[in-house]
Short mmCIF file of C-alpha atoms in Angstrom, two decimals:
data_model
loop_
_atom_site.label_atom_id
_atom_site.label_comp_id
_atom_site.label_asym_id
_atom_site.label_seq_id
_atom_site.Cartn_x
_atom_site.Cartn_y
_atom_site.Cartn_z
CA MET A 1 115.15 158.97 88.28
CA PRO A 2 118.12 158.89 90.79
CA SER A 3 117.44 158.47 94.05
CA GLU A 4 117.97 161.49 96.75
CA PRO A 5 121.61 161.21 97.63
CA THR A 6 122.88 162.03 101.00
CA LEU A 7 123.48 166.13 100.55
CA PRO A 8 126.69 166.86 102.55
CA PHE A 9 125.15 169.83 104.81
CA ASP A 10 127.01 170.84 107.74
CA ASN A 11 125.02 174.14 109.02
CA SER A 12 127.25 176.07 111.15
CA TYR A 13 124.93 179.35 111.05
CA GLU A 14 122.22 177.42 112.33
CA ARG A 15 123.97 176.70 115.40
CA LEU A 16 124.40 180.06 116.39
CA PRO A 17 121.60 181.33 118.75
CA GLU A 18 117.98 181.17 117.54
CA HIS A 19 117.29 184.92 117.37
CA PHE A 20 120.07 184.87 114.43
CA TYR A 21 117.49 183.98 112.32
CA THR A 22 113.76 182.48 111.75
CA ARG A 23 113.21 178.61 110.58
CA GLN A 24 111.16 178.65 107.52
CA PRO A 25 109.77 176.24 105.05
CA PRO A 26 110.08 177.59 101.11
CA GLU A 27 106.42 178.13 99.66
CA PRO A 28 105.81 175.45 96.85
CA VAL A 29 105.52 176.30 93.45
CA PRO A 30 103.25 174.69 90.86
CA ALA A 31 105.65 173.66 87.89
CA PRO A 32 109.04 173.81 88.35
CA GLU A 33 111.46 173.65 85.50
CA LEU A 34 115.23 173.79 85.44
CA ILE A 35 116.36 176.63 83.10
CA ARG A 36 120.27 176.38 83.76
CA LEU A 37 122.49 173.87 85.80
CA ASN A 38 125.75 175.03 86.87
CA ARG A 39 127.21 171.86 86.37
CA GLU A 40 130.96 172.79 86.99
CA LEU A 41 129.85 174.52 90.12
CA ALA A 42 128.12 171.57 91.49
CA THR A 43 130.79 169.59 90.98
CA ALA A 44 133.32 171.64 93.22
CA LEU A 45 130.63 171.58 95.91
CA GLY A 46 130.69 167.87 96.28
CA LEU A 47 126.99 167.84 94.76
CA ASN A 48 125.34 165.31 92.09
CA ALA A 49 124.85 167.49 89.30
CA ASN A 50 122.71 164.79 87.78
CA TRP A 51 120.42 164.37 90.39
CA LEU A 52 120.31 168.25 90.62
CA ALA A 53 118.91 167.78 87.10
CA SER A 54 116.40 165.42 88.06
CA GLU A 55 112.81 165.76 89.02
CA ALA A 56 113.77 165.62 92.74
CA GLY A 57 116.65 167.71 92.48
CA ILE A 58 114.61 170.35 90.56
CA ASN A 59 111.94 170.22 93.49
CA MET A 60 114.79 171.13 95.78
CA LEU A 61 116.02 173.76 93.93
CA ALA A 62 112.50 175.17 93.52
CA GLY A 63 111.87 175.21 97.12
CA ASN A 64 109.10 172.12 96.83
CA HIS A 65 111.30 169.70 98.90
CA VAL A 66 113.39 170.47 101.63
CA PRO A 67 115.71 167.58 101.75
CA GLU A 68 117.28 165.95 104.75
CA GLY A 69 120.08 167.85 106.61
CA ALA A 70 119.10 171.11 105.54
CA SER A 71 118.27 174.30 107.72
CA SER A 72 115.72 176.26 105.82
CA ILE A 73 116.41 179.56 107.64
CA ALA A 74 115.98 183.59 107.01
CA THR A 75 118.61 185.33 108.51
CA VAL A 76 118.30 188.84 110.47
CA TYR A 77 120.15 192.01 109.63
CA ALA A 78 119.65 195.48 109.44
CA GLY A 79 121.56 198.21 107.43
CA HIS A 80 122.37 201.69 106.17
CA GLN A 81 120.29 201.81 102.73
CA PHE A 82 121.15 204.73 100.88
CA GLY A 83 122.50 206.20 103.89
CA ASN A 84 119.25 205.68 105.98
CA TRP A 85 119.36 203.65 108.76
CA ASN A 86 117.05 200.75 108.78
CA PRO A 87 117.30 198.71 112.01
CA GLN A 88 115.50 195.60 110.55
CA LEU A 89 115.97 194.12 107.41
CA GLY A 90 116.49 190.34 106.72
CA ASP A 91 116.14 188.06 103.84
CA GLY A 92 113.00 189.03 102.72
CA ARG A 93 112.49 186.69 99.64
CA ALA A 94 115.77 184.24 100.40
CA LEU A 95 116.14 180.97 102.39
CA LEU A 96 119.34 179.68 103.56
CA LEU A 97 119.39 175.99 102.57
CA GLY A 98 122.30 174.88 104.00
CA GLU A 99 126.26 174.66 104.06
CA VAL A 100 128.39 172.73 102.29
CA VAL A 101 132.14 172.22 102.24
CA GLY A 102 133.61 171.98 98.89
CA SER A 103 136.94 170.27 97.25
CA ASP A 104 138.66 173.20 98.10
CA GLY A 105 138.45 173.24 101.74
CA ILE A 106 135.96 176.21 101.84
CA ARG A 107 132.45 176.38 103.75
CA TYR A 108 129.94 177.50 101.49
CA ASP A 109 126.13 178.84 101.96
CA ILE A 110 123.26 177.59 99.47
CA GLN A 111 120.57 179.73 99.51
CA LEU A 112 117.18 179.80 97.55
CA LYS A 113 116.35 183.14 96.23
CA GLY A 114 112.46 183.83 95.28
CA SER A 115 111.41 181.42 97.23
CA GLY A 116 108.53 182.90 99.59
CA ARG A 117 107.60 185.22 102.02
CA THR A 118 109.80 184.88 105.39
CA PRO A 119 109.00 187.28 108.80
CA TYR A 120 111.16 189.84 107.03
CA SER A 121 109.49 190.20 103.55
CA ARG A 122 108.28 193.70 104.82
CA GLY A 123 104.44 192.96 103.02
CA GLY A 124 106.07 191.40 100.01
CA ASP A 125 105.66 188.34 98.50
CA GLY A 126 109.23 186.97 98.76
CA LYS A 127 109.12 185.99 95.07
CA SER A 128 111.28 186.69 92.12
CA PRO A 129 110.42 187.32 88.42
CA LEU A 130 111.78 185.90 85.95
CA GLY A 131 114.24 188.54 84.70
CA PRO A 132 116.22 189.71 87.85
CA VAL A 133 117.21 185.73 88.34
CA LEU A 134 118.42 185.75 84.63
CA ARG A 135 120.21 188.88 85.32
CA GLU A 136 122.00 187.53 88.39
CA TYR A 137 123.06 183.95 86.82
CA ILE A 138 124.62 186.05 83.99
CA VAL A 139 126.42 188.78 85.79
CA SER A 140 127.65 186.74 88.72
CA GLU A 141 129.24 184.00 86.62
CA ALA A 142 130.43 186.91 84.50
CA MET A 143 132.17 188.14 87.46
CA ALA A 144 133.49 185.07 88.17
CA ALA A 145 135.35 184.46 85.09
CA LEU A 146 136.12 187.62 85.13
CA GLY A 147 138.16 187.10 88.46
CA VAL A 148 136.00 188.94 90.87
CA PRO A 149 135.27 187.75 94.40
CA THR A 150 131.36 186.93 93.89
CA THR A 151 128.44 185.09 94.92
CA ARG A 152 127.83 182.09 92.51
CA ALA A 153 125.01 181.01 90.41
CA LEU A 154 124.31 177.14 90.83
CA ALA A 155 120.40 176.55 89.27
CA ALA A 156 117.73 178.79 87.85
CA VAL A 157 114.62 177.21 87.82
CA SER A 158 111.23 178.82 86.48
CA SER A 159 108.39 178.38 88.90
CA GLY A 160 105.25 178.20 86.70
CA GLU A 161 103.28 181.09 88.27
CA GLN A 162 103.22 184.31 87.61
CA VAL A 163 104.73 187.13 89.77
CA VAL A 164 102.90 190.46 90.29
CA ARG A 165 104.75 193.28 89.62
CA ASP A 166 104.03 196.38 87.45
CA ARG A 167 102.44 193.55 85.61
CA LEU A 168 102.06 189.72 85.74
CA LEU A 169 105.42 188.47 85.14
CA PRO A 170 106.89 184.68 85.09
CA GLY A 171 108.45 183.54 88.18
CA ALA A 172 111.63 181.75 88.85
CA ILE A 173 113.88 181.05 91.90
CA LEU A 174 117.81 181.00 91.90
CA THR A 175 120.13 179.04 93.98
CA ARG A 176 122.90 181.27 95.14
CA VAL A 177 126.07 180.31 96.48
CA ALA A 178 128.34 182.43 98.90
CA GLN A 179 131.32 181.85 101.28
CA SER A 180 128.42 182.87 103.65
CA HIS A 181 126.02 185.84 103.71
CA ILE A 182 126.74 187.51 106.74
CA ARG A 183 126.91 191.31 106.03
CA ILE A 184 127.95 194.45 107.69
CA GLY A 185 124.32 194.90 108.56
CA THR A 186 124.62 191.61 110.49
CA VAL A 187 126.67 192.89 112.42
CA GLN A 188 124.95 196.27 112.96
CA PHE A 189 121.70 194.50 113.63
CA PHE A 190 123.11 193.02 117.03
CA ALA A 191 125.02 196.36 118.02
CA SER A 192 122.20 198.67 117.56
CA ARG A 193 120.31 196.69 119.90
CA GLY A 194 123.39 196.40 122.41
CA ASP A 195 123.09 192.74 122.29
CA VAL A 196 127.05 192.24 123.20
CA ASP A 197 126.70 188.64 123.68
CA ALA A 198 124.95 187.86 120.51
CA LEU A 199 127.50 190.41 118.83
CA ARG A 200 130.83 188.17 120.12
CA ALA A 201 129.08 184.90 119.03
CA LEU A 202 128.58 186.28 115.44
CA ILE A 203 132.01 187.72 115.34
CA ASP A 204 133.82 184.74 116.84
CA HIS A 205 131.67 182.92 113.89
CA VAL A 206 132.90 185.20 111.39
CA ILE A 207 136.54 184.77 112.66
CA ASP A 208 136.54 181.15 112.32
CA ARG A 209 134.85 180.78 109.34
CA HIS A 210 136.49 183.68 107.09
CA TYR A 211 139.40 184.86 109.09
CA PRO A 212 140.98 182.25 111.12
CA GLU A 213 144.20 183.93 111.21
CA ALA A 214 142.74 186.54 113.31
CA ARG A 215 142.64 184.15 116.19
CA GLU A 216 146.16 184.39 116.88
CA ALA A 217 146.32 188.21 116.82
CA ASP A 218 146.87 190.30 120.04
CA ASN A 219 143.33 191.61 119.29
CA PRO A 220 141.25 189.50 117.22
CA VAL A 221 138.63 191.74 116.71
CA ARG A 222 140.68 194.17 115.68
CA ALA A 223 142.54 191.82 113.03
CA LEU A 224 139.03 190.81 111.74
CA LEU A 225 138.23 194.48 111.01
CA ASP A 226 141.71 194.88 109.09
CA GLY A 227 140.72 191.65 106.87
CA VAL A 228 137.24 192.83 105.90
CA ILE A 229 138.91 196.33 105.13
CA ALA A 230 141.47 194.80 103.05
CA ASN A 231 139.36 192.69 101.03
CA GLN A 232 136.87 195.42 100.38
CA ALA A 233 139.40 197.57 99.45
CA ARG A 234 140.55 195.10 96.74
CA LEU A 235 137.36 193.88 95.81
CA VAL A 236 136.12 197.66 95.04
CA ALA A 237 139.26 198.37 93.38
CA ARG A 238 138.63 195.43 90.98
CA TRP A 239 134.84 196.87 90.36
CA GLN A 240 136.77 200.28 89.21
CA LEU A 241 139.25 198.38 86.94
CA LEU A 242 136.22 196.52 85.03
CA GLY A 243 133.78 199.47 85.00
CA PHE A 244 131.31 197.90 87.21
CA ILE A 245 128.71 199.40 88.89
CA HIS A 246 127.10 198.11 91.96
CA GLY A 247 123.80 199.71 91.97
CA VAL A 248 122.87 199.24 95.87
CA MET A 249 126.04 199.60 97.68
CA ASN A 250 124.35 199.49 101.06
CA THR A 251 125.72 198.20 104.20
CA ASP A 252 123.03 195.11 104.25
CA ASN A 253 124.94 194.10 100.86
CA MET A 254 128.36 194.13 101.74
CA LEU A 255 129.71 191.03 102.84
CA LEU A 256 132.22 190.12 105.37
CA SER A 257 133.78 187.65 103.13
CA GLY A 258 134.53 190.42 100.88
CA GLU A 259 132.36 188.61 97.77
CA THR A 260 130.05 190.77 95.54
CA ILE A 261 126.50 190.21 96.52
CA ASP A 262 123.03 191.61 94.92
CA TYR A 263 123.24 191.91 91.13
CA GLY A 264 119.60 193.98 91.13
CA PRO A 265 120.27 197.40 89.42
CA CYS A 266 124.21 196.26 88.79
CA ALA A 267 125.42 197.72 85.21
CA PHE A 268 128.42 197.79 83.26
CA MET A 269 129.91 200.98 81.93
CA ASP A 270 129.85 201.45 78.18
CA ARG A 271 131.23 204.79 77.72
CA TYR A 272 133.38 206.00 80.40
CA HIS A 273 132.16 208.67 82.78
CA PRO A 274 132.80 208.56 86.79
CA GLY A 275 129.49 209.88 87.22
CA THR A 276 127.60 207.06 85.38
CA VAL A 277 124.57 205.92 87.48
CA PHE A 278 121.91 202.65 86.21
CA SER A 279 119.97 202.17 89.31
CA SER A 280 116.43 203.34 88.83
CA ILE A 281 116.33 203.52 92.72
CA ASP A 282 119.34 205.90 93.10
CA HIS A 283 118.23 209.23 92.12
CA GLY A 284 120.88 211.29 93.80
CA GLY A 285 123.70 209.33 92.32
CA ARG A 286 125.17 208.32 95.57
CA TYR A 287 126.33 204.81 94.32
CA ALA A 288 127.48 206.04 91.00
CA TYR A 289 131.00 204.68 89.21
CA GLY A 290 133.33 207.08 90.55
CA ASN A 291 131.62 207.30 94.22
CA GLN A 292 131.99 203.52 95.13
CA PRO A 293 135.67 203.83 96.97
CA ALA A 294 134.33 206.52 99.07
CA ILE A 295 131.10 204.69 99.90
CA ALA A 296 132.64 201.55 100.66
CA HIS A 297 135.04 203.58 102.89
CA TRP A 298 131.50 204.80 104.38
CA ASN A 299 130.17 201.58 104.92
CA LEU A 300 132.89 200.44 106.45
CA ALA A 301 133.22 202.81 108.94
CA ALA A 302 129.84 202.01 109.85
CA LEU A 303 130.88 198.25 110.65
CA ALA A 304 133.79 199.59 112.65
CA GLN A 305 131.34 201.62 114.86
CA ALA A 306 129.20 198.42 114.85
CA LEU A 307 132.59 196.52 116.40
CA LEU A 308 133.46 199.24 119.10
CA PRO A 309 131.88 197.11 121.89
CA LEU A 310 134.18 194.38 120.93
CA LEU A 311 137.29 196.16 120.25
CA SER A 312 137.98 197.44 123.90
CA ASP A 313 136.59 197.80 127.00
CA ASP A 314 138.11 201.34 127.27
CA GLN A 315 135.38 203.26 124.84
CA GLU A 316 138.40 205.59 124.02
CA GLN A 317 140.61 203.06 122.75
CA ALA A 318 138.09 201.22 121.17
CA VAL A 319 137.30 204.32 119.14
CA GLU A 320 140.94 204.89 118.37
CA LEU A 321 141.46 201.33 117.25
CA ALA A 322 138.35 201.20 115.01
CA GLN A 323 139.67 204.93 113.58
CA LYS A 324 143.05 203.56 112.54
CA ALA A 325 141.73 200.39 110.85
CA VAL A 326 139.08 202.61 108.88
CA ASP A 327 142.02 205.14 107.93
CA ALA A 328 143.87 202.63 106.26
CA PHE A 329 141.31 201.99 103.37
CA PRO A 330 142.04 204.75 101.05
CA GLU A 331 145.85 203.61 100.81
CA LEU A 332 144.78 200.13 100.66
CA PHE A 333 141.96 200.76 97.80
CA LEU A 334 144.80 203.06 95.84
CA SER A 335 147.21 200.45 96.05
CA ALA A 336 145.11 197.58 94.74
CA TYR A 337 143.77 200.03 91.73
CA ARG A 338 147.56 201.42 90.67
CA ALA A 339 148.46 197.54 90.89
CA GLY A 340 145.58 196.90 88.49
CA MET A 341 145.93 199.47 86.53
CA ALA A 342 149.64 198.82 85.71
CA ASP A 343 148.45 195.53 84.67
CA LYS A 344 145.81 196.93 82.35
CA LEU A 345 148.20 199.21 80.76
CA GLY A 346 151.14 197.02 80.64
CA LEU A 347 153.48 198.22 83.04
CA GLU A 348 155.98 196.31 84.98
CA SER A 349 156.02 198.16 87.78
CA VAL A 350 154.10 200.67 89.48
CA ARG A 351 155.68 204.09 89.62
CA GLU A 352 154.63 207.42 91.07
CA GLU A 353 154.34 208.93 87.79
CA ASP A 354 151.88 206.09 86.32
CA GLU A 355 148.96 207.98 88.35
CA ALA A 356 149.34 210.63 85.88
CA LEU A 357 149.36 208.61 82.74
CA ALA A 358 146.32 207.22 83.64
CA GLN A 359 144.43 209.86 84.71
CA GLY A 360 145.30 211.41 81.77
CA LEU A 361 143.84 207.95 79.56
CA LEU A 362 141.00 208.31 81.89
CA THR A 363 140.35 212.08 81.10
CA LEU A 364 140.65 211.72 77.38
CA MET A 365 138.19 208.57 77.34
CA GLU A 366 135.84 210.95 79.25
CA GLN A 367 136.03 213.50 76.93
CA GLU A 368 135.78 211.42 73.69
CA SER A 369 132.91 208.91 74.97
CA LEU A 370 135.12 206.11 74.52
CA ASP A 371 134.04 202.50 75.67
CA PHE A 372 135.61 201.65 78.92
CA THR A 373 136.11 198.04 77.83
CA LEU A 374 137.26 198.20 74.46
CA THR A 375 139.57 201.25 74.85
CA PHE A 376 141.77 199.10 77.35
CA ARG A 377 141.25 195.63 74.91
CA ARG A 378 142.60 198.06 71.92
CA LEU A 379 145.74 199.40 73.90
CA ALA A 380 146.53 195.20 74.63
CA GLU A 381 146.68 194.94 70.86
CA LEU A 382 148.91 197.88 70.26
CA ALA A 383 151.47 196.70 73.22
CA GLY A 384 153.07 194.16 70.79
CA GLU A 385 155.26 194.28 67.91
CA HIS A 386 152.42 192.85 66.26
CA GLU A 387 148.38 193.28 66.52
CA PRO A 388 146.42 189.93 67.05
CA ALA A 389 144.91 189.21 63.81
CA THR A 390 141.71 189.03 65.29
CA ASN A 391 141.42 192.78 67.01
CA VAL A 392 138.95 195.17 68.11
CA SER A 393 140.07 198.17 65.88
CA ALA A 394 137.10 198.31 64.06
CA LEU A 395 134.56 198.33 67.20
CA CYS A 396 136.98 200.62 68.99
CA PRO A 397 138.86 203.41 66.56
CA LEU A 398 141.55 205.48 68.61
CA PRO A 399 140.49 209.29 67.99
CA GLU A 400 143.58 211.55 66.81
CA SER A 401 143.06 213.40 70.13
CA LEU A 402 144.77 210.28 71.94
CA GLU A 403 148.47 210.27 69.94
CA PRO A 404 150.07 212.17 72.19
CA TRP A 405 148.85 210.21 75.42
CA LEU A 406 149.83 206.89 73.48
CA GLN A 407 153.36 208.45 72.80
CA ARG A 408 153.61 209.17 76.31
CA TRP A 409 152.36 205.22 77.07
CA ARG A 410 155.04 204.13 74.55
CA GLN A 411 157.83 205.78 76.10
CA ARG A 412 156.80 204.60 79.09
CA LEU A 413 156.94 200.80 78.24
CA ALA A 414 160.14 201.52 76.58
CA SER A 415 161.44 201.83 80.03
CA ASP A 416 160.38 198.14 81.16
CA THR A 417 162.31 194.92 80.41
CA ARG A 418 159.66 192.63 79.51
CA THR A 419 159.57 191.75 75.98
CA PRO A 420 156.52 192.92 73.64
CA GLU A 421 154.92 189.60 73.38
CA ALA A 422 155.50 189.13 76.84
CA ARG A 423 153.61 192.40 77.80
CA GLN A 424 151.09 191.86 75.13
CA ALA A 425 150.06 188.56 76.33
CA ALA A 426 149.71 189.82 79.95
CA MET A 427 147.53 192.80 78.81
CA LEU A 428 145.15 190.72 76.96
CA ALA A 429 144.88 188.51 79.79
CA ALA A 430 144.36 191.73 81.98
CA ASN A 431 141.60 193.44 79.61
CA PRO A 432 138.44 191.42 78.64
CA VAL A 433 136.90 191.86 75.35
CA PHE A 434 133.43 190.46 76.84
CA ILE A 435 131.51 191.53 79.64
CA PRO A 436 127.54 191.50 80.31
CA ARG A 437 126.58 194.51 78.24
CA ASN A 438 123.53 195.81 79.39
CA HIS A 439 121.76 195.61 75.97
CA LEU A 440 122.93 191.92 75.56
CA VAL A 441 121.20 191.00 78.95
CA GLU A 442 118.25 192.88 78.70
CA GLU A 443 117.85 190.76 74.96
CA ALA A 444 118.33 187.72 76.82
CA ILE A 445 115.84 188.39 79.45
CA ALA A 446 113.15 189.66 76.86
CA ALA A 447 113.49 186.88 74.77
CA ALA A 448 113.02 184.34 77.87
CA GLN A 449 110.07 186.46 79.64
CA ASN A 450 108.15 187.46 76.56
CA GLU A 451 108.84 184.51 74.27
CA GLY A 452 110.00 181.45 76.45
CA ASP A 453 113.23 181.46 74.52
CA TYR A 454 116.23 180.74 76.57
CA ALA A 455 118.88 180.31 73.75
CA PRO A 456 119.95 184.07 74.13
CA PHE A 457 120.37 183.72 77.67
CA HIS A 458 122.31 180.36 77.29
CA ALA A 459 124.83 181.97 74.71
CA LEU A 460 125.02 184.87 76.63
CA VAL A 461 126.43 183.09 79.56
CA GLU A 462 128.77 180.60 77.86
CA ARG A 463 130.40 183.58 75.80
CA LEU A 464 130.84 185.33 78.99
CA SER A 465 132.60 182.67 81.02
CA ARG A 466 135.65 183.11 78.51
CA PRO A 467 135.87 187.03 78.93
CA CYS A 468 139.42 187.50 76.85
CA ASP A 469 139.08 184.61 74.34
CA TYR A 470 138.00 186.83 71.07
CA HIS A 471 136.78 185.24 67.91
CA LEU A 472 135.38 187.23 65.11
CA ASP A 473 132.22 184.80 65.08
CA ASP A 474 131.78 186.46 68.69
CA ILE A 475 131.38 190.01 67.65
CA ARG A 476 128.16 191.10 68.50
CA TYR A 477 129.17 190.07 71.91
CA ALA A 478 132.01 192.68 71.82
CA THR A 479 129.84 195.49 70.36
CA PRO A 480 128.94 198.56 72.26
CA PRO A 481 124.97 199.18 71.91
CA GLN A 482 123.60 201.46 68.98
CA PRO A 483 121.86 204.27 70.40
CA GLU A 484 118.42 202.80 70.09
CA GLN A 485 119.84 199.96 72.30
CA VAL A 486 121.08 202.02 75.42
CA VAL A 487 120.34 200.91 78.45
CA THR A 488 119.69 204.02 81.08
CA GLN A 489 118.23 202.45 83.67
CA THR A 490 118.18 199.01 85.41
CA PHE A 491 115.80 197.70 88.24
CA CYS A 492 115.76 195.92 91.64
CA GLY A 493 113.26 193.50 90.84
CA THR A 494 111.50 193.37 94.55
#
């Protein structure tokens, strides 16, 4: 068995005041087994993948062993959940094991999720069923492959114990990686208590860790706020361009680093409709696909409000600075969205009239119940002088009602200078054929949960790692669900 290496932990969050977190060991589990290890990510983090896959490494990933240099802390935060204020939340089933600096020079958190009770569990068991762990592994790694800033999955380990939900379910633990787990809700927690010293310490930490360029600004806190707003605008635009629906866009689920976090009741749209909701707890559709930009704007306003004590000693000036920063979000989002939509439609530049062209397509897609992902992929195939030999035409036949729009689109393409071949290549790279289809995710979870068969899970993870590379052998991963396969609700798993 490989001996335990010296893990390169450098735990900066642990050096913040102790009321930022609670020291908490994970709860041991009886019989951990490795389900999957992300070896490529481990190497990028400077971790020994062979050791992580060993008995000693698996015990660490399961929480049975806390290595030297680890912090093992549960962090505290607050948040607006579905618009309702909760003054104290926190890591109820997760522990920050420590931080490492990757080969890219960026600092990353390594967190165990599903590792047992903490002081913030609010009566829960702090455990995770197998299904949510597999879902997060699948979707977070797919998002990374799609170029979306996201938390990552380093490993999934089964615990060898049963977790009680509506029934007994096999338990598991996810090892999650993020540039940090500092949330809008973290800022809100200290601001709501009037703890300005803690708020200042937190923001200094965030600036040093994520926005060091803000330190040189005349008002570093305003520069930080501007940076967070710009990152969130680009992130949500990217979600919209992929048909991704977060599910629980609470302020405690928005990271200041600009990464996507919390893949509980998330989903990707099949048929396009802006009102699409999957989350079983989103009864009013607050976080529906079409509402995501406005909700991000709302959440960022909550962040700006929490930062008022640091923006200026003059309350009126602080409010003015906050308002100006937040007011920039709509245009930042639209700019990112329009640029991304231009890439998806093969447009070399963004023109004013292109917005009507894009909206016309979306309207037709909604009217005809067209598949979001495959419609854009089909346009990419039609953008060159010759269609690729392997194409999605059988999976996504375009209705005759789209023909007038296609003529307008081709006329617009003709005014650009790129060759058809270059345009098509760029569009094929911008429009994936593979996304984590909800029915395939559920199929993989069911096979693992009910039969102990992880082959569908591994196959799906592998296929989604190359989202734009289409081969007919993989046609089932590109095929939209049949009526009996349609998933209408997704669940948090807590």
